[in-house]
Amino acid sequence: MRLTTKGRFAVTAMLDLAMRQGCGPVTLAGISERQSISLSYLEQLFGKLRRAELVDSIRGPGGGYTVSKNLLNITVADIIVAVDESVDATQCAGRENCHDNHRCMTHDLWTNLNITIFDYLSNVSLASLVEKQRAKEVCVMQDKRECSATQTATASKAL
Amino acid sequence: MRLTTKGRFAVTAMLDLAMRQGCGPVTLAGISERQSISLSYLEQLFGKLRRAELVDSIRGPGGGYTVSKNLLNITVADIIVAVDESVDATQCAGRENCHDNHRCMTHDLWTNLNITIFDYLSNVSLASLVEKQRAKEVCVMQDKRECSATQTATASKAL
DNA sequence: AAATTGTTGACTAGATTACTCGGGAATTAG
DNA sequence: CTAATTCCCGAGTAATCTAGTCAACAATTT
């Protein structure tokens, strides 16, 4: 479990997407503008999110991305693993650190830390993030009217 | 709280040092050899550890480093903060990520994750790492006889 | 046919990591 | 005193990673 800004961007983008579920496909251009993330960078990230089957894509005008499953079944850990290609990364750096043939002295420490982090992030669903966000501001883009009030009401009832 | 291999190296080196407390000052050359960490890199790390007052240094022949306080009062979090110059790092990357003037949507998520990680690492003392390590192998360098059996016994009684 | 949107791959500036190198300064042994 | 040992410090650096850019293309709709 690596924690980089790449993972944070991905979570932010997924949250933006999740907030607009039901409004039809959401374009990367829109997410890019609202969240101030470069469009090309988002393309990279969503390529990985799509291959991880967290989002579905629809091409052509009116196309975009939608979340592929129930928001309750997607966790922050899923998103981070999808974009950061976790590759182990914590097991004493894989190759160079484990001392001689026995496990390095701090092996268990890092393994347990990894479990702690993963547990925490596995228990935060996209649904809960959406809920908290709605509690803060009735609709993020209230002023821009890109998503109707009706949609917001329906979505929050689903939680 | 950043988690890099730099921090892992520092924890490994501090554990090596802690295992030898009472044998007199421990040289970086020795830690370098035992833990397969480059000497020059250790010098950089121990410069920071000394400025953070986690270790004391003694120059000249027979010199080296000693842990500056009780092993119970040094945590893994202390060590990582000392070498990684944590600078905040988690607060939505400080500058670029926080959206507009309100806190970015995932601000609370990262803040709480940070707290979770910090709490975990703040509750692991050097003393507990030494204890676990001694439980695994009676003395790490048993075969090399650099540290007497008497010393090992005294140290484990202190826990 | 033209516009829109996703898809892919190659490339890159800048930052960071994990070092090396060279010269010091303090201390002790002989 | 001299030489050896050890810490101390700053500059430099190759490799890697981050956060992108750019260009071309594929699918779909109007």
Short mmCIF file of C-alpha atoms (C1' of nucleotides) in Angstrom, two decimals:
data_model
loop_
_atom_site.label_atom_id
_atom_site.label_comp_id
_atom_site.label_asym_id
_atom_site.label_seq_id
_atom_site.Cartn_x
_atom_site.Cartn_y
_atom_site.Cartn_z
CA MET A 1 0.00 0.00 0.00
CA ARG A 2 1.74 3.10 -1.24
CA LEU A 3 0.38 6.51 -0.32
CA THR A 4 1.16 9.12 -2.94
CA THR A 5 -0.57 12.13 -4.38
CA LYS A 6 -1.47 9.93 -7.33
CA GLY A 7 -3.74 7.95 -5.03
CA ARG A 8 -5.19 11.13 -3.56
CA PHE A 9 -5.95 12.50 -7.02
CA ALA A 10 -7.68 9.24 -7.88
CA VAL A 11 -9.83 9.32 -4.75
CA THR A 12 -10.77 12.95 -5.35
CA ALA A 13 -11.68 12.19 -8.95
CA MET A 14 -13.72 9.13 -7.98
CA LEU A 15 -15.56 11.15 -5.36
CA ASP A 16 -16.37 13.82 -7.94
CA LEU A 17 -17.67 11.06 -10.20
CA ALA A 18 -19.66 9.41 -7.42
CA MET A 19 -21.32 12.71 -6.49
CA ARG A 20 -22.75 12.85 -10.01
CA GLN A 21 -24.04 9.31 -10.37
CA GLY A 22 -27.44 9.32 -12.01
CA CYS A 23 -26.72 12.48 -14.02
CA GLY A 24 -25.47 10.23 -16.82
CA PRO A 25 -21.83 9.73 -17.81
CA VAL A 26 -19.37 12.25 -16.37
CA THR A 27 -16.61 13.52 -18.66
CA LEU A 28 -12.98 13.73 -17.63
CA ALA A 29 -12.96 17.28 -18.95
CA GLY A 30 -15.55 18.14 -16.29
CA ILE A 31 -13.67 16.45 -13.48
CA SER A 32 -10.49 18.12 -14.67
CA GLU A 33 -12.08 21.54 -14.48
CA ARG A 34 -13.85 21.08 -11.15
CA GLN A 35 -10.99 19.40 -9.31
CA SER A 36 -8.10 21.19 -11.02
CA ILE A 37 -6.44 17.99 -12.18
CA SER A 38 -4.82 17.88 -15.60
CA LEU A 39 -6.97 16.12 -18.20
CA SER A 40 -4.14 13.96 -19.53
CA TYR A 41 -3.25 12.87 -16.05
CA LEU A 42 -6.86 11.92 -15.40
CA GLU A 43 -6.82 9.86 -18.59
CA GLN A 44 -3.94 7.84 -17.21
CA LEU A 45 -5.65 7.36 -13.87
CA PHE A 46 -9.00 6.37 -15.37
CA GLY A 47 -7.30 3.89 -17.67
CA LYS A 48 -6.19 2.08 -14.52
CA LEU A 49 -9.51 2.53 -12.74
CA ARG A 50 -11.29 1.05 -15.74
CA ARG A 51 -8.93 -1.93 -15.93
CA ALA A 52 -9.57 -2.46 -12.21
CA GLU A 53 -13.28 -2.47 -13.06
CA LEU A 54 -14.13 0.37 -10.72
CA VAL A 55 -15.58 2.50 -13.53
CA ASP A 56 -17.28 1.95 -16.87
CA SER A 57 -16.62 4.10 -19.90
CA ILE A 58 -18.88 5.28 -22.70
CA ARG A 59 -17.35 6.84 -25.81
CA GLY A 60 -18.64 9.48 -28.11
CA PRO A 61 -20.57 12.69 -27.51
CA GLY A 62 -22.56 12.46 -24.30
CA GLY A 63 -20.15 9.78 -23.15
CA GLY A 64 -17.90 9.72 -20.12
CA TYR A 65 -17.43 7.55 -17.07
CA THR A 66 -19.77 6.03 -14.51
CA VAL A 67 -19.02 4.14 -11.31
CA SER A 68 -19.33 0.43 -12.10
CA LYS A 69 -20.80 -0.86 -8.84
CA ASN A 70 -22.69 0.19 -5.76
CA LEU A 71 -20.87 2.99 -3.99
CA LEU A 72 -21.00 0.95 -0.78
CA ASN A 73 -18.86 -1.71 -2.42
CA ILE A 74 -16.00 0.55 -3.48
CA THR A 75 -13.50 1.51 -0.82
CA VAL A 76 -10.69 4.03 -0.76
CA ALA A 77 -8.28 1.10 -0.55
CA ASP A 78 -9.65 -0.27 -3.83
CA ILE A 79 -9.01 3.03 -5.57
CA ILE A 80 -5.48 3.45 -4.25
CA VAL A 81 -4.51 -0.11 -5.07
CA ALA A 82 -5.89 0.37 -8.60
CA VAL A 83 -3.78 3.41 -9.45
CA ASP A 84 -0.67 2.85 -7.37
CA GLU A 85 0.06 -0.71 -8.46
CA SER A 86 0.90 -1.58 -4.91
CA VAL A 87 3.34 -4.36 -5.89
CA ASP A 88 3.93 -5.30 -2.21
CA ALA A 89 6.18 -2.27 -1.60
CA THR A 90 6.11 -2.74 2.15
CA GLN A 91 7.67 -6.15 2.59
CA CYS A 92 11.06 -4.68 3.53
CA ALA A 93 11.19 -3.11 0.06
CA GLY A 94 10.97 -6.52 -1.54
CA ARG A 95 14.51 -7.21 -2.54
CA GLU A 96 17.28 -5.17 -1.01
CA ASN A 97 16.40 -4.75 2.63
CA CYS A 98 15.64 -8.19 4.00
CA HIS A 99 18.82 -9.15 5.73
CA ASP A 100 20.71 -12.31 4.72
CA ASN A 101 18.27 -15.17 4.49
CA HIS A 102 16.12 -14.40 7.52
CA ARG A 103 13.45 -11.75 7.46
CA CYS A 104 14.83 -8.34 8.36
CA MET A 105 14.43 -7.20 11.95
CA THR A 106 11.67 -4.74 11.24
CA HIS A 107 9.73 -6.95 8.86
CA ASP A 108 6.81 -7.52 11.21
CA LEU A 109 6.63 -3.85 12.08
CA TRP A 110 6.09 -2.79 8.47
CA THR A 111 3.78 -5.65 7.73
CA ASN A 112 1.55 -4.72 10.65
CA LEU A 113 1.63 -1.05 9.74
CA ASN A 114 0.56 -2.00 6.26
CA ILE A 115 -2.34 -3.99 7.66
CA THR A 116 -3.35 -1.07 9.87
CA ILE A 117 -3.40 1.35 6.96
CA PHE A 118 -5.19 -1.07 4.68
CA ASP A 119 -7.82 -1.82 7.31
CA TYR A 120 -8.51 1.84 7.80
CA LEU A 121 -8.86 2.57 4.10
CA SER A 122 -10.85 -0.61 3.45
CA ASN A 123 -13.50 0.63 5.83
CA VAL A 124 -14.08 3.93 4.07
CA SER A 125 -16.52 3.45 1.19
CA LEU A 126 -17.18 5.89 -1.60
CA ALA A 127 -20.75 6.00 -0.33
CA SER A 128 -19.63 7.32 3.05
CA LEU A 129 -17.44 9.96 1.42
CA VAL A 130 -20.35 11.11 -0.71
CA GLU A 131 -22.57 11.26 2.35
CA LYS A 132 -20.10 13.37 4.31
CA GLN A 133 -19.54 15.66 1.39
CA ARG A 134 -23.29 16.22 0.94
CA ALA A 135 -23.61 16.98 4.63
CA LYS A 136 -21.00 19.72 4.27
CA GLU A 137 -22.37 21.42 1.21
CA VAL A 138 -25.83 20.57 -0.11
CA CYS A 139 -24.41 20.22 -3.61
CA VAL A 140 -20.77 20.91 -4.50
CA MET A 141 -21.66 22.61 -7.72
CA GLN A 142 -24.80 24.24 -6.36
CA ASP A 143 -24.00 27.53 -8.09
CA LYS A 144 -23.24 25.91 -11.42
CA ARG A 145 -26.49 23.89 -11.59
CA GLU A 146 -24.87 21.05 -13.47
CA CYS A 147 -26.64 18.50 -11.33
CA SER A 148 -30.30 19.05 -10.41
CA ALA A 149 -31.59 19.22 -6.84
CA THR A 150 -33.86 16.24 -7.59
CA GLN A 151 -30.81 14.11 -8.34
CA THR A 152 -29.17 15.08 -5.08
CA ALA A 153 -32.27 14.12 -3.12
CA THR A 154 -32.60 10.72 -4.81
CA ALA A 155 -28.95 9.94 -4.27
CA SER A 156 -28.92 10.77 -0.59
CA LYS A 157 -32.06 8.70 0.00
CA ALA A 158 -30.16 5.71 -1.42
CA LEU A 159 -27.74 5.87 1.50
CA MET B 1 4.12 11.51 8.30
CA ARG B 2 5.92 10.25 5.21
CA LEU B 3 6.75 6.60 4.86
CA THR B 4 9.84 6.00 2.76
CA THR B 5 12.71 3.55 2.78
CA LYS B 6 14.74 6.30 4.40
CA GLY B 7 12.59 5.96 7.48
CA ARG B 8 12.85 2.20 7.35
CA PHE B 9 16.65 2.38 7.16
CA ALA B 10 16.66 4.69 10.16
CA VAL B 11 14.48 2.37 12.23
CA THR B 12 16.62 -0.63 11.31
CA ALA B 13 19.80 1.24 12.24
CA MET B 14 18.31 2.46 15.53
CA LEU B 15 17.24 -1.07 16.39
CA ASP B 16 20.75 -2.37 15.67
CA LEU B 17 22.08 0.36 17.95
CA ALA B 18 19.53 -0.35 20.67
CA MET B 19 20.36 -4.07 20.66
CA ARG B 20 23.94 -3.15 21.61
CA GLN B 21 23.29 -0.65 24.37
CA GLY B 22 25.68 -1.26 27.27
CA CYS B 23 28.44 -2.59 25.02
CA GLY B 24 29.78 0.97 24.76
CA PRO B 25 29.48 3.23 21.73
CA VAL B 26 28.49 1.55 18.48
CA THR B 27 30.24 2.66 15.30
CA LEU B 28 28.43 3.45 12.08
CA ALA B 29 30.93 1.21 10.31
CA GLY B 30 29.58 -1.70 12.35
CA ILE B 31 25.94 -0.89 11.68
CA SER B 32 26.77 -0.43 8.01
CA GLU B 33 28.32 -3.89 7.82
CA ARG B 34 25.65 -5.70 9.82
CA GLN B 35 22.64 -4.08 8.21
CA SER B 36 24.04 -3.61 4.70
CA ILE B 37 23.42 0.12 4.68
CA SER B 38 26.00 2.41 3.07
CA LEU B 39 28.22 4.17 5.63
CA SER B 40 27.83 7.60 4.05
CA TYR B 41 24.08 7.24 4.03
CA LEU B 42 24.13 6.27 7.70
CA GLU B 43 26.18 9.39 8.43
CA GLN B 44 23.44 11.51 6.92
CA LEU B 45 20.73 9.72 8.86
CA PHE B 46 22.59 9.86 12.17
CA GLY B 47 23.25 13.56 11.68
CA LYS B 48 19.49 14.01 11.77
CA LEU B 49 18.96 11.54 14.60
CA ARG B 50 21.54 13.41 16.67
CA ARG B 51 19.95 16.79 15.97
CA ALA B 52 16.63 15.27 17.02
CA GLU B 53 18.39 14.22 20.24
CA LEU B 54 17.59 10.55 19.81
CA VAL B 55 21.28 9.54 19.89
CA ASP B 56 24.51 10.84 21.44
CA SER B 57 27.82 10.76 19.62
CA ILE B 58 31.36 10.19 20.85
CA ARG B 59 34.28 10.99 18.58
CA GLY B 60 37.67 9.42 18.29
CA PRO B 61 38.88 5.85 18.55
CA GLY B 62 36.50 3.76 20.60
CA GLY B 63 33.79 6.31 19.84
CA GLY B 64 30.46 5.86 18.11
CA TYR B 65 26.81 6.38 18.93
CA THR B 66 24.59 5.52 21.88
CA VAL B 67 20.85 5.87 22.31
CA SER B 68 20.25 9.08 24.26
CA LYS B 69 17.25 8.05 26.38
CA ASN B 70 15.41 5.08 27.77
CA LEU B 71 14.38 2.75 24.96
CA LEU B 72 10.81 2.88 26.26
CA ASN B 73 10.71 6.59 25.52
CA ILE B 74 11.71 6.38 21.85
CA THR B 75 9.02 5.39 19.38
CA VAL B 76 9.18 4.47 15.73
CA ALA B 77 7.25 7.64 14.99
CA ASP B 78 10.03 9.69 16.64
CA ILE B 79 12.63 8.10 14.40
CA ILE B 80 10.68 8.54 11.19
CA VAL B 81 9.82 12.14 11.95
CA ALA B 82 13.50 12.82 12.72
CA VAL B 83 14.83 11.62 9.37
CA ASP B 84 11.94 12.35 7.04
CA GLU B 85 11.34 15.97 8.02
CA SER B 86 7.64 15.33 7.89
CA VAL B 87 6.74 18.96 6.98
CA ASP B 88 2.95 18.23 7.14
CA ALA B 89 2.91 16.40 3.77
CA THR B 90 -0.56 15.01 4.32
CA GLN B 91 -2.72 18.10 4.58
CA CYS B 92 -3.93 17.77 0.98
CA ALA B 93 -0.32 18.21 -0.13
CA GLY B 94 -0.22 21.59 1.55
CA ARG B 95 -0.57 23.94 -1.36
CA GLU B 96 -1.87 22.62 -4.63
CA ASN B 97 -4.66 20.24 -3.81
CA CYS B 98 -7.02 22.07 -1.49
CA HIS B 99 -9.77 23.20 -3.78
CA ASP B 100 -10.66 26.88 -4.09
CA ASN B 101 -10.96 28.39 -0.66
CA HIS B 102 -12.74 25.55 1.13
CA ARG B 103 -10.91 22.47 2.30
CA CYS B 104 -10.72 19.84 -0.41
CA MET B 105 -13.31 17.09 -0.33
CA THR B 106 -10.97 14.42 0.95
CA HIS B 107 -9.21 16.60 3.50
CA ASP B 108 -10.72 14.84 6.52
CA LEU B 109 -10.00 11.43 5.06
CA TRP B 110 -6.25 12.08 4.76
CA THR B 111 -6.07 13.85 8.07
CA ASN B 112 -7.65 10.89 9.84
CA LEU B 113 -5.47 8.43 8.00
CA ASN B 114 -2.46 10.40 9.10
CA ILE B 115 -3.63 10.25 12.70
CA THR B 116 -4.19 6.50 12.41
CA ILE B 117 -0.68 5.88 11.10
CA PHE B 118 0.91 8.19 13.62
CA ASP B 119 -0.96 6.58 16.50
CA TYR B 120 0.16 3.16 15.44
CA LEU B 121 3.83 4.13 15.13
CA SER B 122 3.74 6.20 18.32
CA ASN B 123 2.80 3.10 20.25
CA VAL B 124 5.75 1.02 19.09
CA SER B 125 8.78 1.74 21.27
CA LEU B 126 12.36 0.80 20.52
CA ALA B 127 12.23 -1.27 23.71
CA SER B 128 9.41 -3.41 22.32
CA LEU B 129 11.25 -3.93 19.04
CA VAL B 130 14.37 -5.03 20.92
CA GLU B 131 12.29 -7.39 23.02
CA LYS B 132 10.66 -9.01 20.00
CA GLN B 133 13.97 -9.31 18.23
CA ARG B 134 15.58 -11.01 21.24
CA ALA B 135 12.67 -13.40 21.44
CA LYS B 136 13.32 -14.42 17.82
CA GLU B 137 17.04 -14.94 18.05
CA VAL B 138 18.78 -14.98 21.42
CA CYS B 139 21.38 -12.56 20.09
CA VAL B 140 21.45 -11.30 16.50
CA MET B 141 25.18 -11.56 16.26
CA GLN B 142 25.43 -14.66 18.43
CA ASP B 143 27.94 -16.27 16.09
CA LYS B 144 30.11 -13.19 15.87
CA ARG B 145 30.37 -12.71 19.65
CA GLU B 146 30.52 -8.95 19.41
CA CYS B 147 28.14 -8.59 22.30
CA SER B 148 28.54 -10.83 25.36
CA ALA B 149 25.78 -13.11 26.67
CA THR B 150 25.90 -11.23 30.00
CA GLN B 151 24.97 -8.02 28.21
CA THR B 152 22.05 -9.67 26.52
CA ALA B 153 20.75 -10.98 29.84
CA THR B 154 21.05 -7.60 31.56
CA ALA B 155 19.31 -5.81 28.75
CA SER B 156 16.36 -8.15 28.59
CA LYS B 157 15.93 -7.94 32.37
CA ALA B 158 15.57 -4.16 31.98
CA LEU B 159 12.36 -4.67 29.99
"C1'" DA C 1 -19.00 14.27 -42.27
"C1'" DA C 2 -17.92 16.49 -38.11
"C1'" DA C 3 -17.71 16.89 -33.42
"C1'" DT C 4 -17.15 14.67 -29.07
"C1'" DT C 5 -15.30 11.65 -25.93
"C1'" DG C 6 -12.44 7.81 -24.48
"C1'" DT C 7 -7.67 4.93 -25.38
"C1'" DT C 8 -3.03 4.37 -25.87
"C1'" DG C 9 1.77 5.07 -25.94
"C1'" DA C 10 5.80 7.81 -26.01
"C1'" DC C 11 8.06 11.43 -24.04
"C1'" DT C 12 9.72 14.90 -20.34
"C1'" DA C 13 10.84 18.53 -16.58
"C1'" DG C 14 11.44 18.51 -11.98
"C1'" DA C 15 11.76 16.37 -7.52
"C1'" DT C 16 13.25 12.78 -4.59
"C1'" DT C 17 15.98 8.83 -3.14
"C1'" DA C 18 19.90 6.68 -2.02
"C1'" DC C 19 23.68 7.11 -2.42
"C1'" DT C 20 29.36 8.75 -3.32
"C1'" DC C 21 33.28 11.74 -2.49
"C1'" DG C 22 36.33 14.76 -0.25
"C1'" DG C 23 37.66 17.19 3.26
"C1'" DG C 24 37.40 18.38 8.04
"C1'" DA C 25 37.32 18.17 13.46
"C1'" DA C 26 37.67 15.72 17.86
"C1'" DT C 27 39.71 12.19 20.44
"C1'" DT C 28 42.69 8.45 21.75
"C1'" DA C 29 46.74 5.18 21.34
"C1'" DG C 30 51.35 4.66 20.88
"C1'" DC D 1 53.70 14.76 18.82
"C1'" DT D 2 51.91 11.87 15.39
"C1'" DA D 3 48.89 8.74 13.50
"C1'" DA D 4 44.78 6.35 13.54
"C1'" DT D 5 40.01 6.34 14.36
"C1'" DT D 6 35.67 8.05 14.42
"C1'" DC D 7 32.17 11.53 13.83
"C1'" DC D 8 30.75 15.75 10.93
"C1'" DC D 9 29.40 18.33 6.89
"C1'" DG D 10 28.46 19.88 2.34
"C1'" DA D 11 28.52 19.23 -2.52
"C1'" DG D 12 27.53 16.35 -6.20
"C1'" DT D 13 25.02 12.54 -8.79
"C1'" DA D 14 22.77 8.39 -11.09
"C1'" DA D 15 18.54 6.28 -11.01
"C1'" DT D 16 13.84 6.47 -10.15
"C1'" DC D 17 9.31 8.48 -9.61
"C1'" DT D 18 5.78 12.08 -10.09
"C1'" DA D 19 2.92 14.68 -12.56
"C1'" DG D 20 2.37 15.83 -16.19
"C1'" DT D 21 2.41 16.95 -22.04
"C1'" DC D 22 1.62 15.57 -26.78
"C1'" DA D 23 0.02 13.17 -30.70
"C1'" DA D 24 -2.49 9.92 -32.92
"C1'" DC D 25 -6.38 7.00 -33.01
"C1'" DA D 26 -11.03 4.52 -32.02
"C1'" DA D 27 -15.91 4.68 -31.05
"C1'" DT D 28 -20.10 7.06 -31.00
"C1'" DT D 29 -23.55 10.62 -31.77
"C1'" DT D 30 -25.59 14.47 -34.25
#
